[in-house]
Amino acid sequence: MEDYDDSEIGGVALRDLQAEEVRDSPDSSMTSISQASPSKRLPAVKSASASHTTFQFLRPTRRFKAKSSIPARLAPAEYARQCVLAARASRLNPFALHQDEHKLLRSKLCHLHVTVYLNIRNGILRLWIRNPNVSVSIEEAAGCAKDERWINLACFAWEWLVRKGYINHGCIDVPLGLKTTKGRRKESNRETIVIVGAGMAGLSCARQLTNVFQHYPNHAAPRIIVLEGRNRVGGRIYSHPLSSLRSNTLDEEQRPTAEMGAHIIVGFENGNPLDSIIRGQLALKYHSLRDVSTLYDVDGSAVDEKQDIMVEKLYNDILDRTGSYRTKPQLQKTAEGDKEMIESGRDALPDDDGFTISQYEEAAASGTIDLLLPTKSRRKGAGHKAPKSSNPAEGTTTSTASQIHLPAARAASSAGFALRPSTKPDESFDLDFMAVGKPTQTLGAVMDEGVKQYQKFLDLKPKAMRLLNWHFANLEYANATNVQKLSLSGWDQDIGNEFEGEHSQVVGGYQQLPRALWRYPDPLDVRTNKAVSQIHNFTDEKAKTKAVVVCEDGEIIEADKIVMTTPLGVLKSKSIHFEPQLPEWKSGAIQRLGFGLLNKVVLVFDTVFWDRDRDMFGLLSEPSYGRGVVQAGYEANRGKFYLVWNCVDTSGLPVLIALMAGDAAHETERTPDEEIVKEVMLRLRRCFRDKAVPDPLETIVTRWKSDRFARGTYSFVAPAALPGDYDVMAQRVGKLHFAGEATCGTHPATVHGAYLSGLRAASEVLDSIVGPIPTANPLVPSNSRSARSEHVDLTASKARADLTSIAPIPKPPTPAETQAADPPIKKRKTDEVLPSGTFTRPAKAPTTTAETAWETALWNHIYSVLGYPPPKPSKNGINPFLLYQKDHWNEIRDECDSAKQSATGKPNAKASRDEVRIRLGEKWRAETEEGKSKYTEETNRNKKVNDDALKQWEVDAKEWDRRTYEVKDEWIAKGNEFEEWVARWKAGGYQDVGLDGPAAVKNG
């Protein structure tokens, strides 16, 4: 791969990340190229040195100041709402401690102060989410405490969030923290950390370690070396440059590419860490995918909308009925705050009752509780909605998760199928004999049995079977394997962890993301063409001898820590020799988990002949044997070209990418390009027979199984896998740490999962080097007057106060002491201005007591003249089912109670809230359109009322904001210029010259 000129990296020369590069060779990228001439090789550019600045000028002593990061002009409830949303956007429960927080604080924090801690932690997250281009400083974090008594909590929360990668991660320039000891460790004593693999996990870990050690200036930053066997970074993210055409729609600095590997960002909302990087730090363009798609039958005809929806409902019903055999996750309860107080922006009682979290839990004897998982998303493949015939841009929702409460025959009938004459409506089928007592049973075997039993009730024609198996192929795409190789009990063990929002693709190439992690703000020491062959001497973490990494070219590197980020397929292949061997508990998990395969066929044309407005379309397949009604006959072919991506909007060229899933992915490894391209072109010409379909200008076929640095694409839960195997994969062995998507049990098989695993590994390495997070004792000082008047010094320390072991300084600053103002701290960018600028954090926060006092007097006057800013209007209900539920709750609850009493024989038995909700859902679905109209009409009215109220609020807010400037100018003109006002204030009293004349006020 061609090197880049890194000389401009110190600035924001991000266009270099998208610069033209010479394509990798077919062998190194595991692609094959046909019908395309090789691209012209560009001259090599020498890369700049990867060294980076280690020291910065130390900032002077600075005191923490409570409330300095809380906008004074933001209503408490609105501030609290933003904090809650920020926590959710960071994958954290805003109302409960994370398991790791719970473990660290359990014996140190009063249970009454959990609410205070959560308010502070959520406030710190708010600062990061609102501007991820600037690292959150410990000063800002302390400013999220509403009282100086809570500053130790703020310091702990900040360091925990930094170490775990919830804030200050990605492509940001983290300033060097304040030193608290003299000198610095000798450079010769620096640890060496070797990271094997420059994919997302490896780059994430390296970048996070580089960033986080900036917060520890007393500890020499370690040498971080990334070894990559390929001649490029990115691993299974590879945006292959296209050479046949130049794009006239992409920006000048972007290039047309096709994604050979990872392709999709599965929603930015609800905690995706890539949101802060892609949309926040890099501002990369992305294309939101529309999930409306057309399916084409084997003869090229478009599948009828009604048939499409009917069969998808049948498929979903079969899949959902396997859910009862799934291993239920064990949810671990942690300490919770007061939800009402957190939502209203209030802290807990000022005093504590002497009980820590652990003591309170033991006293309450809470034990374990069983929490029902709400219906969540599973890894089910590409989103698909059948297009309505009357409006091709619209889609029809096809979720049928709730139909499993009906007998199978009735569920099929409700989906629109005609039952066989011999079938009774209340007939169902039995899958227990296939699943119960068979821990290694596969999902595919049970689903095939479901199809077989449904065929007894329904006359499923070959076309319906082809449609049904298209959805099987979609499931195989999501899991990178034939469903016959998926564990019945654990295949969707990550259920409930998917992010929200539209799926997206990066315009100009997904590989811009790993390149940015490599190069910004300073280049990482990434050494390409450095394949690792052996790792030695790693098992004893406490041994003074170093671990050894041996490269294939003979180079030997000694390391204090090693982070393995190679794909699971490489570990399974045993191409890297470990001496001593990995322990059985680790090697067992490696062998039990599955590593799957997905391949692609890239086709570049000179013109678009497909539907330009659809991001994808599907192709049904014939069975490999039989007359089309035997389920097993579809296994081999159903994944062949099953989904075709339209990549015009992301590549800037007429590009289609056909997916090869399930067994078809493995067949691709053995089939010549010419045969594959010929077959897919035959299918396309059938589907678009009314168009002149040209031959492709350029074609690429991926073969990831043959890539010795991947050996496949992503992991899946195989039948022999045990619950917790993903967590076992993440556990370190002595000095050897592990990262990669196969070590992230909450988000496996994803780019963001790989990124998160790198953050986790970095946190583990950091803890092993600098030790655990220190906490002050007591964590919260007693509620005395002297304690409340103390200020906290950032640099005060005792044993090893890098960050959070804070000593108090006795007195607050006097007005005279504030004359020599502290040099300003680097401020974060101003928050996005809402309709009223006064609703946001000030662009420039006051840095002295005098400025604070002057601004307080100014705002007190503004409020006395104008009143407080108009509050944002609350929303009326816009969910018709919730309105229906409100009207019928008592009625349905009584009905469910009666049924419960009859079933149990207990006269006082009560139905659970979930049982009532389920029954309400059934009643709602059975309600006629006329019966539902009352509620849908009300929600439509509420939507209009909400919109009108919001528009009026925006007008009122803007007017209020405008008036604040007028009142400010009038107040200043009456003798309240800053210098005049401060002179009176420092003299011990001042004349607040208001609009109505002077009034003597004593400086209290």
XYZ file of C-alpha atoms in Angstrom, residues 255-709:
455
model
C -12.300 8.457 -4.528
C -14.713 5.851 -5.851
C -14.414 2.639 -3.854
C -16.308 -0.580 -3.203
C -16.533 -2.204 0.209
C -14.903 -5.621 0.189
C -15.608 -6.301 3.844
C -17.548 -4.340 6.469
C -20.190 -2.265 4.766
C -22.908 -1.021 7.093
C -23.117 1.188 10.186
C -26.050 -0.344 12.048
C -27.544 2.850 13.489
C -25.829 5.833 15.093
C -28.305 6.316 17.935
C -28.477 4.890 21.463
C -24.785 4.506 22.096
C -22.862 3.650 18.929
C -19.303 4.826 19.712
C -18.669 5.395 16.004
C -21.153 8.285 16.100
C -18.682 10.506 17.982
C -15.951 9.727 15.454
C -17.712 9.541 12.095
C -20.274 12.274 12.570
C -18.601 14.296 15.324
C -14.820 14.294 14.900
C -14.324 13.463 11.221
C -17.613 14.828 9.870
C -17.597 12.129 7.194
C -20.432 12.102 4.740
C -22.739 9.122 5.054
C -25.756 7.785 3.220
C -28.783 6.637 5.226
C -30.210 3.422 3.813
C -33.831 3.027 2.846
C -35.019 -0.451 3.777
C -37.770 -0.583 1.150
C -36.694 -3.206 -1.360
C -38.112 -5.275 -4.205
C -37.667 -9.029 -4.379
C -37.339 -10.618 -7.818
C -38.317 -14.222 -8.506
C -36.206 -16.635 -10.532
C -37.997 -15.653 -13.750
C -37.190 -11.980 -13.146
C -40.695 -10.916 -12.141
C -41.168 -8.708 -9.092
C -42.756 -10.472 -6.139
C -46.254 -9.278 -5.307
C -46.421 -7.114 -2.192
C -49.135 -9.186 -0.542
C -47.254 -12.456 -1.072
C -44.060 -10.875 0.214
C -45.679 -9.720 3.453
C -47.567 -12.974 4.019
C -44.455 -15.117 3.725
C -42.363 -12.792 5.866
C -44.984 -13.053 8.600
C -44.812 -16.825 8.357
C -41.012 -16.742 8.564
C -41.066 -14.407 11.569
C -43.579 -16.662 13.282
C -41.303 -19.695 12.860
C -38.277 -17.751 14.093
C -40.123 -16.325 17.086
C -41.384 -19.765 18.153
C -37.773 -20.900 18.534
C -37.241 -18.136 21.082
C -38.627 -20.200 23.949
C -35.574 -22.468 23.655
C -33.136 -19.593 23.944
C -30.879 -19.375 26.990
C -32.213 -16.473 29.018
C -29.558 -13.909 29.927
C -28.879 -13.362 33.619
C -29.331 -9.684 34.350
C -27.219 -8.342 37.187
C -28.871 -5.637 39.239
C -26.764 -2.643 40.273
C -27.413 0.281 42.600
C -30.016 2.668 41.261
C -30.538 6.359 41.800
C -33.801 8.161 42.335
C -35.256 8.294 38.820
C -37.596 11.185 39.589
C -34.807 13.302 41.072
C -32.426 12.560 38.218
C -35.041 13.489 35.631
C -35.771 16.752 37.440
C -32.104 17.624 37.926
C -32.081 17.393 41.717
C -29.502 15.812 43.991
C -30.105 13.575 46.976
C -30.333 14.564 50.620
C -27.234 16.424 51.821
C -26.536 13.987 54.681
C -25.945 10.253 54.517
C -27.304 7.570 56.832
C -23.998 5.789 57.293
C -24.800 2.833 55.048
C -22.724 2.074 51.984
C -24.265 0.493 48.911
C -23.132 -2.968 49.985
C -24.444 -2.538 53.528
C -27.768 -1.294 52.209
C -28.055 -4.244 49.834
C -27.293 -6.724 52.575
C -29.691 -5.042 54.972
C -32.449 -5.012 52.398
C -31.680 -8.620 51.430
C -32.473 -7.764 47.843
C -31.066 -10.981 46.388
C -31.543 -11.549 42.679
C -34.551 -10.498 40.647
C -35.811 -11.775 37.336
C -36.271 -8.991 34.824
C -38.234 -9.700 31.657
C -36.467 -8.581 28.526
C -38.701 -6.408 26.393
C -38.956 -7.264 22.741
C -35.601 -6.364 21.238
C -33.912 -6.471 17.884
C -31.964 -9.545 16.873
C -29.301 -10.033 14.277
C -31.718 -10.761 11.448
C -29.883 -9.354 8.438
C -30.743 -6.487 6.137
C -33.930 -4.594 6.897
C -36.576 -5.372 4.320
C -39.974 -3.813 3.694
C -42.105 -4.804 0.767
C -42.857 -1.846 -1.508
C -46.503 -0.962 -1.879
C -47.748 -1.193 -5.406
C -49.431 2.194 -5.217
C -46.364 3.969 -3.898
C -42.969 2.352 -4.442
C -41.331 4.623 -1.852
C -43.494 3.375 0.992
C -42.977 0.288 3.099
C -45.199 -2.004 5.124
C -44.140 -3.109 8.579
C -44.024 -6.885 8.848
C -43.044 -7.581 12.450
C -45.001 -10.508 13.914
C -43.201 -11.150 17.173
C -46.476 -11.157 19.098
C -48.204 -13.803 16.963
C -46.614 -16.663 18.893
C -49.364 -16.398 21.490
C -51.704 -17.817 18.830
C -51.844 -21.457 17.722
C -49.725 -21.939 14.614
C -52.702 -22.551 12.342
C -54.465 -19.431 13.530
C -51.286 -17.364 13.186
C -50.919 -18.543 9.574
C -54.562 -17.774 8.894
C -54.219 -14.273 10.348
C -51.235 -13.731 8.032
C -53.512 -14.413 5.052
C -52.826 -18.084 4.306
C -55.638 -20.500 3.475
C -55.591 -23.540 5.738
C -55.941 -27.016 4.345
C -59.520 -28.319 4.686
C -58.395 -30.901 7.242
C -56.699 -28.303 9.480
C -58.484 -26.983 12.538
C -57.919 -23.312 13.456
C -56.613 -24.127 16.933
C -54.002 -26.635 15.743
C -50.365 -25.891 16.504
C -47.109 -27.734 16.110
C -44.672 -29.207 18.559
C -40.963 -28.376 18.455
C -40.141 -29.682 21.932
C -39.049 -33.090 20.699
C -36.458 -31.347 18.517
C -35.182 -28.913 21.130
C -35.746 -29.961 24.722
C -32.846 -31.863 26.261
C -30.582 -31.259 23.258
C -28.054 -28.588 24.288
C -26.198 -28.699 20.968
C -29.272 -28.542 18.747
C -29.098 -26.090 15.846
C -31.436 -23.260 15.008
C -31.684 -24.484 11.415
C -32.864 -27.966 12.375
C -35.684 -26.586 14.532
C -36.707 -23.948 11.981
C -36.753 -26.551 9.206
C -39.002 -28.679 11.405
C -41.250 -25.652 11.848
C -41.499 -25.283 8.073
C -42.217 -28.990 7.706
C -45.034 -28.853 10.272
C -46.474 -25.694 8.720
C -46.651 -27.539 5.415
C -49.131 -29.906 7.085
C -51.443 -26.942 7.687
C -50.746 -24.996 4.490
C -50.323 -25.772 0.830
C -47.029 -23.923 0.388
C -46.241 -23.613 -3.304
C -42.668 -23.456 -4.670
C -42.837 -19.671 -4.939
C -43.769 -19.354 -1.268
C -40.896 -21.681 -0.398
C -38.477 -19.563 -2.448
C -39.677 -16.456 -0.621
C -39.394 -18.182 2.741
C -35.830 -19.256 2.025
C -34.861 -15.728 0.973
C -35.471 -14.788 4.615
C -33.419 -17.785 5.736
C -30.592 -16.422 3.552
C -30.990 -13.009 5.198
C -30.529 -14.645 8.600
C -27.450 -16.457 7.275
C -26.046 -13.119 6.083
C -26.497 -11.672 9.586
C -24.652 -14.597 11.180
C -22.173 -15.428 8.388
C -23.104 -19.101 8.335
C -25.739 -21.641 7.384
C -28.486 -21.726 10.040
C -27.710 -25.425 10.458
C -24.482 -24.321 12.173
C -26.085 -21.855 14.599
C -26.757 -22.719 18.230
C -30.477 -22.918 18.965
C -30.046 -21.743 22.535
C -27.484 -18.996 22.001
C -27.413 -17.791 18.400
C -28.837 -14.381 19.361
C -27.133 -14.057 22.749
C -26.543 -10.353 21.969
C -30.293 -9.684 21.729
C -31.306 -6.225 22.874
C -27.959 -4.533 22.220
C -28.521 -3.251 18.699
C -28.281 0.482 18.208
C -31.100 2.600 16.911
C -31.433 4.802 13.863
C -31.165 4.198 10.156
C -28.438 1.923 8.840
C -25.830 3.905 6.922
C -22.849 3.689 4.612
C -19.849 6.020 4.552
C -19.567 7.981 1.322
C -16.140 7.566 -0.225
C -15.198 4.448 1.699
C -15.542 2.975 5.190
C -11.754 2.642 5.346
C -11.543 6.367 6.063
C -12.417 5.445 9.656
C -9.435 3.156 10.417
C -7.120 5.460 8.483
C -8.204 8.364 10.679
C -7.602 6.354 13.856
C -4.146 5.531 12.543
C -3.148 9.062 11.618
C -4.943 11.658 13.716
C -3.948 13.638 15.724
C -0.467 12.063 15.472
C 0.443 8.961 13.460
C 0.550 5.715 15.396
C 3.583 3.450 15.031
C 1.930 1.004 12.632
C 4.323 -1.405 10.927
C 2.772 -3.056 7.886
C 3.988 -6.267 6.231
C 4.889 -7.479 9.737
C 3.149 -10.819 10.088
C 3.570 -12.405 13.531
C 4.549 -16.070 13.713
C 5.260 -16.724 17.414
C 4.556 -15.313 20.877
C 6.593 -16.461 23.878
C 6.927 -15.948 27.608
C 3.572 -14.274 28.283
C 1.853 -16.336 30.972
C 3.329 -14.841 34.155
C 2.074 -11.289 34.506
C 4.310 -10.536 37.501
C 7.507 -11.866 35.947
C 10.167 -9.220 35.334
C 11.158 -10.838 32.062
C 9.447 -9.498 28.992
C 7.156 -11.310 26.594
C 8.524 -11.924 23.108
C 6.892 -11.393 19.723
C 8.546 -13.050 16.729
C 7.728 -11.807 13.227
C 7.864 -13.889 10.061
C 10.731 -11.770 8.752
C 12.814 -12.754 11.780
C 12.489 -9.542 13.800
C 12.056 -10.102 17.540
C 10.304 -7.511 19.726
C 10.241 -7.645 23.512
C 7.053 -6.374 25.119
C 5.687 -5.686 28.581
C 2.142 -6.212 27.288
C 0.754 -7.794 24.127
C -2.728 -7.235 22.733
C -3.915 -9.846 20.236
C -6.547 -8.450 17.864
C -6.272 -11.068 15.123
C -9.605 -12.463 13.877
C -11.002 -15.588 15.519
C -10.392 -17.410 12.236
C -6.652 -16.816 12.546
C -6.639 -18.110 16.139
C -8.567 -21.180 14.999
C -6.065 -21.824 12.197
C -3.196 -21.867 14.743
C -0.966 -19.992 12.308
C 0.524 -18.133 15.288
C 2.448 -20.373 17.674
C 2.097 -19.655 21.412
C 4.805 -20.858 23.778
C 3.649 -22.020 26.227
C 0.341 -23.035 24.699
C -2.791 -21.115 25.584
C -4.596 -22.639 28.587
C -7.442 -25.045 27.881
C -10.130 -22.600 29.053
C -8.988 -20.122 26.408
C -8.311 -22.565 23.566
C -11.636 -24.283 24.314
C -13.584 -21.055 23.748
C -11.615 -20.416 20.541
C -12.624 -23.813 19.180
C -16.249 -23.736 20.397
C -17.222 -20.398 18.890
C -17.841 -20.312 15.167
C -16.206 -18.086 12.575
C -18.294 -17.549 9.476
C -18.005 -16.361 5.918
C -19.644 -13.780 3.676
C -18.404 -12.987 0.180
C -19.274 -10.308 -2.356
C -19.414 -9.803 -6.086
C -18.711 -6.202 -7.131
C -19.988 -5.051 -10.528
C -19.124 -1.648 -12.034
C -21.181 -0.434 -15.006
C -21.131 2.626 -17.221
C -24.818 3.362 -16.608
C -27.560 2.719 -14.044
C -30.234 0.309 -15.285
C -31.786 -0.572 -11.916
C -34.072 1.481 -9.657
C -31.835 4.384 -8.660
C -33.956 5.225 -5.592
C -33.682 1.790 -3.994
C -30.618 1.007 -1.902
C -31.052 -2.739 -2.365
C -33.083 -5.446 -4.034
C -33.309 -9.178 -3.502
C -33.109 -12.254 -5.745
C -34.926 -15.510 -4.993
C -33.216 -18.803 -5.838
C -34.231 -22.207 -7.122
C -33.548 -25.264 -4.967
C -30.517 -27.356 -5.832
C -32.738 -30.453 -6.031
C -36.393 -31.455 -5.786
C -39.509 -29.800 -7.160
C -39.372 -26.775 -4.896
C -41.375 -27.925 -1.876
C -38.612 -29.662 0.109
C -36.999 -27.260 2.553
C -33.584 -28.929 2.590
C -33.264 -28.456 -1.170
C -32.790 -24.699 -0.767
C -29.766 -24.737 1.558
C -27.034 -24.695 -1.059
C -28.372 -21.931 -3.331
C -30.550 -19.596 -1.271
C -27.664 -17.285 -0.302
C -26.372 -16.877 -3.860
C -26.788 -13.196 -4.923
C -29.669 -13.132 -2.429
C -29.233 -9.366 -1.824
C -27.794 -6.729 -4.153
C -26.663 -3.353 -2.820
C -27.032 -0.241 -4.954
C -23.842 1.722 -4.194
C -24.278 4.721 -6.472
C -24.669 7.153 -3.579
C -21.536 5.971 -1.741
C -19.141 5.195 -4.588
C -20.253 7.907 -7.006
C -20.365 5.299 -9.783
C -22.943 2.814 -11.140
C -21.911 -0.010 -8.777
C -23.807 -3.075 -7.563
C -22.534 -5.421 -4.855
C -24.165 -8.866 -4.706
C -23.886 -10.834 -1.461
C -23.000 -14.504 -1.212
C -24.297 -15.814 2.125
C -24.569 -19.212 3.803
C -23.294 -22.161 1.779
C -23.009 -19.964 -1.313
C -20.213 -17.969 0.378
C -18.098 -21.132 0.643
C -18.936 -22.135 -2.932
C -17.567 -18.755 -4.059
C -14.134 -19.711 -2.731
C -14.037 -22.629 -5.186
C -15.735 -21.120 -8.248
C -13.869 -19.142 -10.961
C -14.746 -15.487 -11.403
C -16.031 -15.984 -14.918
C -18.716 -18.441 -13.812
C -19.847 -16.244 -10.927
C -20.052 -13.087 -13.042
C -21.819 -14.914 -15.863
C -24.479 -16.259 -13.482
C -25.163 -12.971 -11.709
C -25.414 -11.124 -15.029
C -27.938 -13.700 -16.247
C -30.038 -13.019 -13.154
C -29.814 -9.242 -13.586
C -30.820 -9.403 -17.256
C -33.906 -11.415 -16.303
C -34.932 -8.881 -13.680
C -34.359 -5.872 -15.923
C -35.255 -7.393 -19.265
C -36.967 -4.198 -20.373
C -33.618 -2.370 -20.128
C -30.394 -2.732 -22.069
C -28.167 -4.268 -19.415
C -24.512 -3.756 -20.394
C -21.556 -5.927 -19.491
C -19.700 -4.700 -16.398
C -16.608 -2.576 -16.884
C -14.965 -3.954 -13.772
C -15.683 -6.905 -11.478
C -14.232 -8.000 -8.161
C -14.955 -11.213 -6.245
C -13.931 -11.478 -2.592
C -12.629 -14.657 -0.998
C -12.180 -13.926 2.699
C -11.768 -17.564 3.702
C -8.604 -17.722 1.630
C -7.174 -14.601 3.258
C -4.589 -15.924 5.735
C -4.980 -12.777 7.848
